XYZ file of N, CA and C in Angstrom:
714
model
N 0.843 -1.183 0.000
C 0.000 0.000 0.000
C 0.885 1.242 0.000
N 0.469 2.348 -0.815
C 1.488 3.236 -0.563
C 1.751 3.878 0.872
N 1.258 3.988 1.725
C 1.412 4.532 3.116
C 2.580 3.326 3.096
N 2.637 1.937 3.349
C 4.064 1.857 3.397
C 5.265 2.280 2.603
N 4.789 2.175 1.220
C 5.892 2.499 0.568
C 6.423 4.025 0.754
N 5.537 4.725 1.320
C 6.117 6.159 1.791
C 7.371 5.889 2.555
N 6.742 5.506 3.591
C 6.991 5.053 4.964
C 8.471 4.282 4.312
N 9.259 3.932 3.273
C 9.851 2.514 3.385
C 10.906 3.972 2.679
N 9.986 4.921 1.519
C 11.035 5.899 1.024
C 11.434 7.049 1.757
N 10.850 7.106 3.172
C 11.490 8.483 4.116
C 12.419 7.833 5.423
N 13.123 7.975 4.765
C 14.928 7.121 5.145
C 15.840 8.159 5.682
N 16.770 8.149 6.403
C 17.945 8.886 6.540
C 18.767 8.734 5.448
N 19.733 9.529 5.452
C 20.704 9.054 4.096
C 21.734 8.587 4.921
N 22.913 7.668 5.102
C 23.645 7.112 5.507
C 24.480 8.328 5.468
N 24.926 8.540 6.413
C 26.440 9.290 7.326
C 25.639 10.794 6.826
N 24.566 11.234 6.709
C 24.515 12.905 6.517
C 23.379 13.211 7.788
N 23.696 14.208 8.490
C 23.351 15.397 9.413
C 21.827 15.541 8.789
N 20.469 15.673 8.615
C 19.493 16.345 8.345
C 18.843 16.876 10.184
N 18.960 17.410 9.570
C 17.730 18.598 9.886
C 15.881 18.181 10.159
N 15.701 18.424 11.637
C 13.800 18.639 11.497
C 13.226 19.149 11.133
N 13.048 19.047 9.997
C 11.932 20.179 9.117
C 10.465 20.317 8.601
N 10.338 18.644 8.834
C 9.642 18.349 8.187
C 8.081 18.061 9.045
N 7.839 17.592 10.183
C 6.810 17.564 11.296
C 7.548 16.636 12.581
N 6.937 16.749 13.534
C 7.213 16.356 14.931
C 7.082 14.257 14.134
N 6.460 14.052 13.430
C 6.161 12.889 12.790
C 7.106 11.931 12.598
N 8.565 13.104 12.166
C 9.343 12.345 11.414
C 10.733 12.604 12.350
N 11.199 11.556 12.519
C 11.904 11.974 13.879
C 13.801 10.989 13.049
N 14.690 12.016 13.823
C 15.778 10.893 13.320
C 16.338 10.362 13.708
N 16.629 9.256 12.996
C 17.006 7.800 13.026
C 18.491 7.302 12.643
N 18.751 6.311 13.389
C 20.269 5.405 12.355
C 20.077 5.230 11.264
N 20.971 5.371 10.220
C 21.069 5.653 8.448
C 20.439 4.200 7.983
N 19.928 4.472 7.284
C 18.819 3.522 6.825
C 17.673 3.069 7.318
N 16.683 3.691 8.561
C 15.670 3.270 9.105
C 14.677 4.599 9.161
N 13.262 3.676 8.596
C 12.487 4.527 8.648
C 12.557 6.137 9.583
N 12.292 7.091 9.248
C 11.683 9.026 9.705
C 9.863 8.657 10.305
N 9.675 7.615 9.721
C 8.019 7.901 10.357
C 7.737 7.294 11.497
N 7.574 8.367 12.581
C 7.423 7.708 13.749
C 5.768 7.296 13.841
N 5.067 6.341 14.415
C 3.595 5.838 14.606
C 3.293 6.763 15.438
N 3.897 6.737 16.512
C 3.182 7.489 18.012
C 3.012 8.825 17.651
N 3.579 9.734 16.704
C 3.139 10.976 16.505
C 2.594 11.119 15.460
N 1.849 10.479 14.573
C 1.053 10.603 13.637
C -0.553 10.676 13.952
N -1.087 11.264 13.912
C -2.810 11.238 14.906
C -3.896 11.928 13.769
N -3.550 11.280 12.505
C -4.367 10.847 11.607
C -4.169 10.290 10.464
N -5.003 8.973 10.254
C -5.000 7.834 9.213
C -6.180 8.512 8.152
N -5.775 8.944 7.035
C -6.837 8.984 6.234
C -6.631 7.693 5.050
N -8.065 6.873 4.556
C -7.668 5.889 3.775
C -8.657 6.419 3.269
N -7.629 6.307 1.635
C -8.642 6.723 0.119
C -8.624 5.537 -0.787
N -9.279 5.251 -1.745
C -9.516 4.549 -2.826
C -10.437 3.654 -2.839
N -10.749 2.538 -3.618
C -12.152 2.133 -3.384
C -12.238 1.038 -2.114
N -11.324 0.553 -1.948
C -12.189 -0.768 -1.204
C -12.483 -0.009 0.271
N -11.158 0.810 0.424
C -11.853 1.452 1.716
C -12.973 2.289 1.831
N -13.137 3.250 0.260
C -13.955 4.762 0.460
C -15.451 3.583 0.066
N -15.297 2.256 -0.222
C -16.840 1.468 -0.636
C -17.196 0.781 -0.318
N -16.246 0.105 1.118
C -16.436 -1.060 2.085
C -17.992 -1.201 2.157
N -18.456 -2.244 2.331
C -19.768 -2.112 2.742
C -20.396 -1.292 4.097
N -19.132 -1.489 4.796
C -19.720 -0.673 6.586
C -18.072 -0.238 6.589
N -18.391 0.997 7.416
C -17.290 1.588 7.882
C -16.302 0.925 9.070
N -17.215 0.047 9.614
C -16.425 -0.694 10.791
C -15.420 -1.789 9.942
N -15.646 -1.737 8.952
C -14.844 -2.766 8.327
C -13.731 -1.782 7.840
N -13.771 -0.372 7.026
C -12.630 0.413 6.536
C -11.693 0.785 7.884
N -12.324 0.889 9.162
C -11.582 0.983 10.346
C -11.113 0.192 10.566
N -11.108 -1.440 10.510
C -10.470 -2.451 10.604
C -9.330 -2.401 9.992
N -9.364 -2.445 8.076
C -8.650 -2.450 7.359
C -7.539 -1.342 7.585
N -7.537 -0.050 8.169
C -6.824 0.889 8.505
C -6.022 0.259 9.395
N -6.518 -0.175 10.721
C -5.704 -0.418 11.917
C -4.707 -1.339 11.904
N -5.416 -2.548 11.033
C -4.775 -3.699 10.743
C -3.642 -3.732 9.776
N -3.919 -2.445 8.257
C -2.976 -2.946 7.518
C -1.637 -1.472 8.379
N -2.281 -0.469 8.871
C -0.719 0.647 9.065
C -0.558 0.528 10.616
N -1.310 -0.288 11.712
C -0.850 -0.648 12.653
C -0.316 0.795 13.651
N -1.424 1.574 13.886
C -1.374 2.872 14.372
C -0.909 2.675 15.689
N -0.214 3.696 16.123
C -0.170 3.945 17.734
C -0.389 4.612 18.827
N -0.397 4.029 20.088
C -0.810 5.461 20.670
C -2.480 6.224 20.326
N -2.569 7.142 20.432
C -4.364 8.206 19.845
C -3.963 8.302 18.362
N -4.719 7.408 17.428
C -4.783 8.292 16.306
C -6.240 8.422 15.678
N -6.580 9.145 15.168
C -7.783 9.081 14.683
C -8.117 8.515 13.380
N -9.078 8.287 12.723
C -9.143 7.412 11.571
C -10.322 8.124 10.707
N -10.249 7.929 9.946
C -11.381 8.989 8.511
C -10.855 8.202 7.088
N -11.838 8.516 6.166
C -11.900 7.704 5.087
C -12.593 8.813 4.019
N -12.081 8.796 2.784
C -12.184 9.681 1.457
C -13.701 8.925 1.175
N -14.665 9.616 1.229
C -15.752 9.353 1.223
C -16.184 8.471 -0.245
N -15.575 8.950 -1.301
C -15.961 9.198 -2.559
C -14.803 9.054 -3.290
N -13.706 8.821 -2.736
C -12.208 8.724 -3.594
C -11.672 9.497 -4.061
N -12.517 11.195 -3.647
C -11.866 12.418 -4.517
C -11.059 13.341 -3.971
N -10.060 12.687 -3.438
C -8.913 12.946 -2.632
C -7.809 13.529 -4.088
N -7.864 12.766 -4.575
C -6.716 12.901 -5.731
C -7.351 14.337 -6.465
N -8.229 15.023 -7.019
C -8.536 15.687 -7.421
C -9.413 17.301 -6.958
N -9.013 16.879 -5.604
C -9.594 18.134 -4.455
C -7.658 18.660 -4.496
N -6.736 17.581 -4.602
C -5.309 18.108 -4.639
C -5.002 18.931 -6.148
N -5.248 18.523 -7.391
C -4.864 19.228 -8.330
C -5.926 20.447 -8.077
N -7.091 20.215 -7.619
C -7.857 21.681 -7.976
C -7.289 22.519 -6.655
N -6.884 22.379 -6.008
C -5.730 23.293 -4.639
C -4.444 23.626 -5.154
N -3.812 22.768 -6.120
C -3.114 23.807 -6.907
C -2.810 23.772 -8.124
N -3.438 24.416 -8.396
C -4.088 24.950 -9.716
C -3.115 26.563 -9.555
N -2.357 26.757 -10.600
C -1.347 27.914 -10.400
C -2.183 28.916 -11.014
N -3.041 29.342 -12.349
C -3.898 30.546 -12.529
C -3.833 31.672 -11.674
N -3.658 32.794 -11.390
C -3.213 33.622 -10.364
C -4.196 33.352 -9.451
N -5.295 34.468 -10.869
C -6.486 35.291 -10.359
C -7.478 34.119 -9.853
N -7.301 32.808 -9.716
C -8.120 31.750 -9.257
C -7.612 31.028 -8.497
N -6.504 31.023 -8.123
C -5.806 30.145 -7.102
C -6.382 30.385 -5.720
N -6.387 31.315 -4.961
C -6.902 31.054 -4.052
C -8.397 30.587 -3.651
N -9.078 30.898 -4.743
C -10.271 30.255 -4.463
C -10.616 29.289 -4.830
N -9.601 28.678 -5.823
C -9.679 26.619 -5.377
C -9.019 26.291 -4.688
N -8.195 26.758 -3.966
C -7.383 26.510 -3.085
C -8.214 25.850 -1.627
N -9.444 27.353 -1.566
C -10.066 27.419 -0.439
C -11.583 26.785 -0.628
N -11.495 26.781 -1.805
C -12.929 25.629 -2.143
C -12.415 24.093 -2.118
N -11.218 23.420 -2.663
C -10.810 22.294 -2.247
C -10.784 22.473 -0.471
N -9.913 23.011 0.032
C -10.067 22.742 1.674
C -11.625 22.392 1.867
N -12.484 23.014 1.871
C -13.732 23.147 2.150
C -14.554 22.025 1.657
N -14.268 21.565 0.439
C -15.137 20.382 0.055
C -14.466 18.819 0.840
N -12.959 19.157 1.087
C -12.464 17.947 1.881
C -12.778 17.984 3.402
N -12.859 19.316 3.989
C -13.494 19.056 5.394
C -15.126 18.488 5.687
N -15.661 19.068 4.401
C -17.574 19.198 5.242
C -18.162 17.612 4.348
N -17.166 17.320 3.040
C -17.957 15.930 1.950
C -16.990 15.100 2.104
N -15.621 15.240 2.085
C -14.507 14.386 1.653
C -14.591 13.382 2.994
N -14.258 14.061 3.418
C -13.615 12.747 5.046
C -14.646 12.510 5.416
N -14.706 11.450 6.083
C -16.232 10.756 6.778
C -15.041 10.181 8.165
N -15.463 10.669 9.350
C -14.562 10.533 10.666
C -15.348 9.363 11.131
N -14.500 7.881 11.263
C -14.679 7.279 11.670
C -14.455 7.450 12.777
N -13.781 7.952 14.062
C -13.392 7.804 15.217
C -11.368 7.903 15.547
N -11.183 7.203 16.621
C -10.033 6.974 17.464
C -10.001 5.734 17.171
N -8.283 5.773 17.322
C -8.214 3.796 17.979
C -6.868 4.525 19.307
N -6.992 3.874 19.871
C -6.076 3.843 21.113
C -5.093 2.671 20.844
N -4.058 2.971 21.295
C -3.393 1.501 20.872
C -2.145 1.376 21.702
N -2.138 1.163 23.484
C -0.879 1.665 23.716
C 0.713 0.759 23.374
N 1.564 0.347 23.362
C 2.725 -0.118 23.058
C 3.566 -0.394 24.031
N 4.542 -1.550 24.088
C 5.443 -2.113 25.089
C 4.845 -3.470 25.173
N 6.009 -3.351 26.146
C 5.932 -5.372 26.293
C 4.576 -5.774 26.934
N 3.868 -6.568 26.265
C 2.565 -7.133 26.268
C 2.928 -8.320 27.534
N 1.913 -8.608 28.077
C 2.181 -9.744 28.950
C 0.501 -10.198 29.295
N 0.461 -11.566 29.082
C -0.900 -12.143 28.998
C -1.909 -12.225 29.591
N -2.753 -11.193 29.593
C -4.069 -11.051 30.945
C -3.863 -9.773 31.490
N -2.335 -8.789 31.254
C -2.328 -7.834 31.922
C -2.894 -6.725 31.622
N -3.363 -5.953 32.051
C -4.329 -4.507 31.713
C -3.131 -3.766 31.121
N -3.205 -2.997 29.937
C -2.511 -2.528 29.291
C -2.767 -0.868 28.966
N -4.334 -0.816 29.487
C -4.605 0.666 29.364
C -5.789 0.815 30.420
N -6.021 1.900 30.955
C -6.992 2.100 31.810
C -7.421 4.069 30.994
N -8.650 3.766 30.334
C -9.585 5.121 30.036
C -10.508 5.267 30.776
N -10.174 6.672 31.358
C -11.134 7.549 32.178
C -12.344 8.537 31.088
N -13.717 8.631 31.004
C -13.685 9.534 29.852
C -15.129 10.375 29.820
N -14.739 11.383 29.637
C -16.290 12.260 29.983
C -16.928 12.721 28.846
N -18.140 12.603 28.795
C -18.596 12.876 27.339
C -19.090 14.292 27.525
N -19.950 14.464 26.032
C -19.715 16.364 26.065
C -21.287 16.616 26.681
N -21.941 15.428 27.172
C -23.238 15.384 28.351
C -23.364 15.356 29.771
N -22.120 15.496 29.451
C -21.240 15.200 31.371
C -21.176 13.340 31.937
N -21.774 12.413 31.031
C -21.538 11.320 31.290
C -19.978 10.980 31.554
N -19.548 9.681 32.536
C -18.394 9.512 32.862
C -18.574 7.984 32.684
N -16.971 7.532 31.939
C -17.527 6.161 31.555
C -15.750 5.858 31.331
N -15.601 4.664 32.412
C -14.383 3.814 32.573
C -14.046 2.384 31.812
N -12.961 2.115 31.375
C -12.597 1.272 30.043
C -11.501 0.632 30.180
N -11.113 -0.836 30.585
C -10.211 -1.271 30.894
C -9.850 -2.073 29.796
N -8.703 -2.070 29.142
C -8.027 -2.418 28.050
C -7.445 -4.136 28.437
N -7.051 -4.987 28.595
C -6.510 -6.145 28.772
C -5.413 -6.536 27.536
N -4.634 -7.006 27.710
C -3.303 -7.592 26.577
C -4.027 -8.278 25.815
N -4.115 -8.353 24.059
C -4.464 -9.327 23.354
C -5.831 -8.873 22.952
N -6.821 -7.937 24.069
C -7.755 -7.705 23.443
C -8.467 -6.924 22.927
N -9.399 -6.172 22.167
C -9.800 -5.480 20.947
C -11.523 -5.149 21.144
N -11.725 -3.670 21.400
C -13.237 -3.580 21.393
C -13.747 -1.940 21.341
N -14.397 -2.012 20.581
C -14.952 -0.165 20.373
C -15.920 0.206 21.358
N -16.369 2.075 21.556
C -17.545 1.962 22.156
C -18.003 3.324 21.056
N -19.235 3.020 20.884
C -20.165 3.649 20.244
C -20.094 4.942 20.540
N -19.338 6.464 20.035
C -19.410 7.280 20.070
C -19.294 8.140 18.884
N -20.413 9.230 18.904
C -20.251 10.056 17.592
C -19.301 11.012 17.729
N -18.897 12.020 16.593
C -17.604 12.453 16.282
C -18.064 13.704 17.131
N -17.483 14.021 17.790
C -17.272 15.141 19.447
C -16.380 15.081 20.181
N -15.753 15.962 20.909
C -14.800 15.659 21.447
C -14.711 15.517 23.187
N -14.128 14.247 23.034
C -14.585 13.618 24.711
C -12.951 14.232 25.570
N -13.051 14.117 26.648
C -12.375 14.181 27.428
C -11.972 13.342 28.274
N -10.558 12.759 28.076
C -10.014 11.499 28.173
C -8.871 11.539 29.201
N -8.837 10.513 30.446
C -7.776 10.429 31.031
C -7.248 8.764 31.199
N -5.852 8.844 29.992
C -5.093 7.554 29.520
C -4.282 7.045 30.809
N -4.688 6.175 31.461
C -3.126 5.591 31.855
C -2.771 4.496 31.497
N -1.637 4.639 31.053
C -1.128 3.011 30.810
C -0.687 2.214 31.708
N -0.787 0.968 31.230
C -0.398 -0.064 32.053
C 1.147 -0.625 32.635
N 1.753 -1.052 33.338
C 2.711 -1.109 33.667
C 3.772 -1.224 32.605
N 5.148 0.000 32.448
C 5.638 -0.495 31.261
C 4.988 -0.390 29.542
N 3.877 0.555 30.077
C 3.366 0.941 28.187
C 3.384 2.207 28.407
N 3.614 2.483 27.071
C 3.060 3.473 26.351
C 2.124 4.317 25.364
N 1.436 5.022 26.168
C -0.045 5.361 25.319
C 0.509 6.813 24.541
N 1.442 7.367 24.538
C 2.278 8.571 23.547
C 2.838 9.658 24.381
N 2.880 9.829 25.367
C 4.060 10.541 26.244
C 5.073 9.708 27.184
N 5.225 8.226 26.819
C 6.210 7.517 26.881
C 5.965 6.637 28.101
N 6.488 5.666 28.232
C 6.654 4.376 29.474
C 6.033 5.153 30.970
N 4.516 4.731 30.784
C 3.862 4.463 32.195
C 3.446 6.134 32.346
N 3.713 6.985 31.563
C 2.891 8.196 31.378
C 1.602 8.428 31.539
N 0.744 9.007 32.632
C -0.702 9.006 32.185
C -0.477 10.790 31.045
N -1.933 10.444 30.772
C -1.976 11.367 29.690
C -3.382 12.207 29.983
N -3.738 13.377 30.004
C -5.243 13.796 30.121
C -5.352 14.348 29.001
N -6.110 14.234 27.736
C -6.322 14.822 26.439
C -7.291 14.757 25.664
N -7.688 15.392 24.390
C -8.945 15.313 24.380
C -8.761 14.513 23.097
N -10.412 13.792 23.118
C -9.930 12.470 22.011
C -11.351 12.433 21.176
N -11.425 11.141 19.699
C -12.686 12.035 19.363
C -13.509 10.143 18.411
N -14.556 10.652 18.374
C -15.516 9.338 18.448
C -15.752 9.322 16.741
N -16.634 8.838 16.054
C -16.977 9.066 14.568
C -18.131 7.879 14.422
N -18.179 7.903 13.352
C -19.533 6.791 12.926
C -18.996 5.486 13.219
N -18.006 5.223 13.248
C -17.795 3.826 14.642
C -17.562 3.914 15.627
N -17.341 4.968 16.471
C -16.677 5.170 17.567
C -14.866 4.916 17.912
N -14.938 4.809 19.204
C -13.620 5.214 19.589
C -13.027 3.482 19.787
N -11.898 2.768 19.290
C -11.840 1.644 19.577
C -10.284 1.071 20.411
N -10.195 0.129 21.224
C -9.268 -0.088 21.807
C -8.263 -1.150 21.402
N -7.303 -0.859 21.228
C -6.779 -2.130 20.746
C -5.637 -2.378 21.411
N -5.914 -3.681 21.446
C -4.680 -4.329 23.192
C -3.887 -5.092 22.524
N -3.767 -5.218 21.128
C -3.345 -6.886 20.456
C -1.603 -6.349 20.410
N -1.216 -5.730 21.169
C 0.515 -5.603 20.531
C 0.695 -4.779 18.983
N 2.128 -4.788 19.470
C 2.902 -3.926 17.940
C 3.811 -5.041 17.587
N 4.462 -5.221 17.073
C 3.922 -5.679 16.102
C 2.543 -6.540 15.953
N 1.154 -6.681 14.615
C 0.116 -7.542 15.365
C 0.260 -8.927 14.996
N 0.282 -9.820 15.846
C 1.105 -11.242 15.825
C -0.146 -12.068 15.317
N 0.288 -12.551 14.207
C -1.161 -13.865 13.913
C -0.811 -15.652 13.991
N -1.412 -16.109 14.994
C -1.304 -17.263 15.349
C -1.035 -18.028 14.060
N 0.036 -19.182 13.886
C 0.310 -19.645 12.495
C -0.823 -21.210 12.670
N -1.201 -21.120 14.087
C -2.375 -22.179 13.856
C -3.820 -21.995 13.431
N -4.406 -22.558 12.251
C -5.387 -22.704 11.456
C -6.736 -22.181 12.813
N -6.231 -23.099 13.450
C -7.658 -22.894 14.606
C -7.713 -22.016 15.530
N -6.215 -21.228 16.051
C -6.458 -20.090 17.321
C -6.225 -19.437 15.466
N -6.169 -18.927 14.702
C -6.148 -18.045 14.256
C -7.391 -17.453 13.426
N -8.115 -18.265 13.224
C -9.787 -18.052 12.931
C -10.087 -17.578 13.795
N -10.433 -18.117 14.826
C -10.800 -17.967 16.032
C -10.723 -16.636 16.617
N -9.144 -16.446 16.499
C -8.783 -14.317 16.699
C -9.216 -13.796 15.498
N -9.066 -14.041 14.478
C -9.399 -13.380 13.107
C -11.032 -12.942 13.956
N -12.031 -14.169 13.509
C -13.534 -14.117 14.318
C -13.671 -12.974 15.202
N -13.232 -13.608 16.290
C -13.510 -12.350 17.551
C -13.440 -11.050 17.418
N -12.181 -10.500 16.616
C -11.493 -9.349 16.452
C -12.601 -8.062 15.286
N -13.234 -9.348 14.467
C -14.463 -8.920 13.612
C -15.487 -8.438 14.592
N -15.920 -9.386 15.491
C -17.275 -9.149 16.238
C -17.253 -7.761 16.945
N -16.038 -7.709 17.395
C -15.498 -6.600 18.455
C -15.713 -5.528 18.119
N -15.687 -5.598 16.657
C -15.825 -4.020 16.057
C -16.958 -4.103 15.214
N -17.899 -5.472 15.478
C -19.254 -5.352 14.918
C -18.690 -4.740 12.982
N -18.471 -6.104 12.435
C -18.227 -5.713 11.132
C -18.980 -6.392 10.166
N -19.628 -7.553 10.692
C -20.709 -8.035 10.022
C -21.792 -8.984 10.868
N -22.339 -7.161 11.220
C -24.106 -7.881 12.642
C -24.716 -8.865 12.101
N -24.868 -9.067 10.608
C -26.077 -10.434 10.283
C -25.722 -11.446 10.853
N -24.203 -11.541 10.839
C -22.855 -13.075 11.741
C -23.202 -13.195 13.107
N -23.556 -12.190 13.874
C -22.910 -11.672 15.510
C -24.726 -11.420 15.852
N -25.327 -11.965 16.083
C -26.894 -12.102 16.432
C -26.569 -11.100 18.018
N -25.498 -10.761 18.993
C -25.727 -10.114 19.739
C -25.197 -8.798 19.491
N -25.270 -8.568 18.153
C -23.981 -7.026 17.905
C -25.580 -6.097 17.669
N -25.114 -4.844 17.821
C -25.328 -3.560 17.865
C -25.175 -3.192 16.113
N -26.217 -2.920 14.821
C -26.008 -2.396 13.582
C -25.521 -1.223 13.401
């Protein structure tokens, strides 16, 4: 996918000095290893068809998390319509006397039609250990509701919130990191979408059982969790 192949072409150059210039994102590294850091990236946009035409969005949120393996808060959104590629040539468009106003009509058609905000995934990082709580969310909604969320190693589950911004207090679990580093709590504000906000406990790298039967089995669950196909899951939420 190209997000890796970005990711595979923003390299150090072997033995040269650069410079931060480029965002807090891209951080440097020993000569030859990836500039893109996960933990400071805090938005996934996925364009083209299978994501912008999935049948349900809980499934393009899947496909996001699963294939770029986010970290830490990032949020997730999807090119509604695939016209990502062409909201960019009409933004620059060099014409003098018209440039700024496709400039500012592309912005505008990609904030209010283009993106469709699926939500958050949380995802904190470090050594996983089996059964152990890996994140603890504190979180207040914009109704004054207060609603607590205990993360466990290995496991994976959303909660139904629309796109608003909640007020969140992260702590991680012994030895993780949720994005201000090893065992950091975090108080920040975080944000829901037409799937909501989802948790994911499964590790960094995400490890798939090479056995036929625990690996259905997680494949299965990991579907239900995020309610990706209710006709399957007779107790899921549409």
């Amino acid at each position: 996918m190209s997000f890796i192949q970005h990711k595979s072409f923003a390299v150090n150059l072997k033995g040269v000095q650069k410079e931060r210039t480029i965002s807090d994102a891209f951080e440097q590294s020993e000569s030859g290893e990836s500039l893109v850091d996960m933990m400071d990236l805090d938005l996934l946009v996925g364009s083209g068809g299978v994501l912008s035409h999935a049948p349900r969005r809980e499934q393009s949120a899947r496909m996001l998390i699963d294939s770029f393996l986010p970290e830490g808060i990032t949020q997730l959104a999807v090119d509604s319509i695939f016209m990502m590629p062409q909201l960019g040539v009409m933004a620059n468009i060099q014409k003098e006397e018209i440039a700024e106003d496709a400039r500012m009509a592309a912005i505008e058609v990609f904030e209010k039609d283009c993106l469709i905000r699926l939500g958050s995934c949380l995802a904190p990082v470090g050594q996983y250990k089996v059964g152990a709580t890996v994140l603890i969310t504190e979180l207040t909604l914009s109704n004054g509701e207060t609603q607590t969320h205990v993360l466990k190693s290995g496991d994976i589950f959303r909660i139904k919130i629309p796109y608003e911004p909640v007020k969140a207090k992260l702590t991680p679990g012994k030895g993780m990191n949720i994005g201000a580093g090893k065992n950091e709590v975090i108080v920040t504000t975080i944000y829901g979408g037409v799937v909501g906000i989802i948790f994911d406990g499964r590790g960094r790298p995400l490890e798939i059982s090479s056995d036929p039967k625990t690996r259905i089995s997680n494949l299965t669950n990991w579907s239900k969790a995020v309610n990706e196909y209710p006709n399957l899951n007779p107790n899921s939420e549409s």
